[in-house]
């Protein structure tokens, strides 16, 4: 046996390398990951966290096995950086509503963004932003999308475990109403006529809002095969004007195709 192979035999096995990148976002998803507590500590034992600015390690150009991306693409710098992140990563996973469906900042896609800039900033000429805010999948291939605003830290840790084991990660996509019933929450739409997005929103939050007697506002994005047309009609039946129905769909996940289309459909009525 050569000296090289002998030293390899005693070397500890390489841990998978993981990075967490921030784009245009509020950092809430990174905080949710940090708040995963024991699950994150267990993950940190199994992987080498090479870039996670919120937690300490900084190496943004590192080549990694898994890159998590928080935030949407809203500046020219974001647009070129996401291409580099993709080419440095084996798997790319989006973290939360901003990265997966535009986030709150994508609301400017429906407005006069330059007008807002002028109203908010004293010197708007120093702000460099793209005309439209877009989710990561519109720029590079994405291997897995994790929803939520913020994302569930435990869901992230579980997804890493699956990816490293070569198994497809299990991301729930059933409607929130099912989870709501399992949690035995009283339906706020039936009892109070609140315009709840639960019938078209994927679960993942544990039905947090209905359990606190408020309507879901769709932060986990559209469930598979959600009937947004029927829910739009239900909202109208509850007394919402067309513009209010638009705002239910065009909110945190406005660039998710199902919600984008539902809002545009309602806006079509609004423009009649
Ligand atoms: S998805 Fe929500 S919590 Fe996460 S970065 Fe965007 S705004 Fe913040
Ligand atoms: S409160 Fe909302 S999520 Fe719960 S059952 Fe009613 S409509 Fe569905």
Coordinates of C-alpha atoms and ligand atoms in Angstrom, one line a residue, residues 175-181 185-191 194-201 207 209-211 213-216 231 235, ligand 2:
X175 CA -54.4 21.6 1.2
X176 CA -54.2 23.4 4.6
X177 CA -57.9 22.6 5.3
X178 CA -56.9 18.9 5.9
X179 CA -54.3 19.9 8.5
X180 CA -56.7 22.4 10.0
X181 CA -59.3 19.7 10.6
X185 CA -59.5 24.2 14.6
X186 CA -62.9 25.9 14.1
X187 CA -63.3 27.0 10.5
X188 CA -63.1 30.8 10.3
X189 CA -64.6 30.9 6.8
X190 CA -67.7 28.9 7.8
X191 CA -68.2 30.5 11.2
X194 CA -63.3 35.2 6.9
X195 CA -61.7 34.9 3.4
X196 CA -59.4 32.0 4.3
X197 CA -56.9 30.8 1.7
X198 CA -56.7 27.4 3.3
X199 CA -58.6 25.6 0.6
X200 CA -55.9 26.4 -2.0
X201 CA -52.8 26.6 0.2
X207 CA -52.5 25.5 10.4
X209 CA -53.4 31.1 11.6
X210 CA -56.7 29.2 11.8
X211 CA -55.7 27.8 15.2
X213 CA -58.8 32.2 14.8
X214 CA -57.6 34.1 11.8
X215 CA -57.8 33.3 8.1
X216 CA -54.8 31.8 6.3
X231 CA -62.3 30.0 -4.1
X235 CA -64.6 35.1 -1.8
Ligands
LIG2 S1 -60.2 27.8 8.6 FE1 -59.4 27.9 6.6 S2 -57.9 26.3 6.5 FE2 -59.3 25.8 8.2 S3 -60.9 24.5 7.3 FE3 -61.6 26.7 7.2 S4 -61.1 27.3 5.2 FE4 -59.8 25.5 5.6

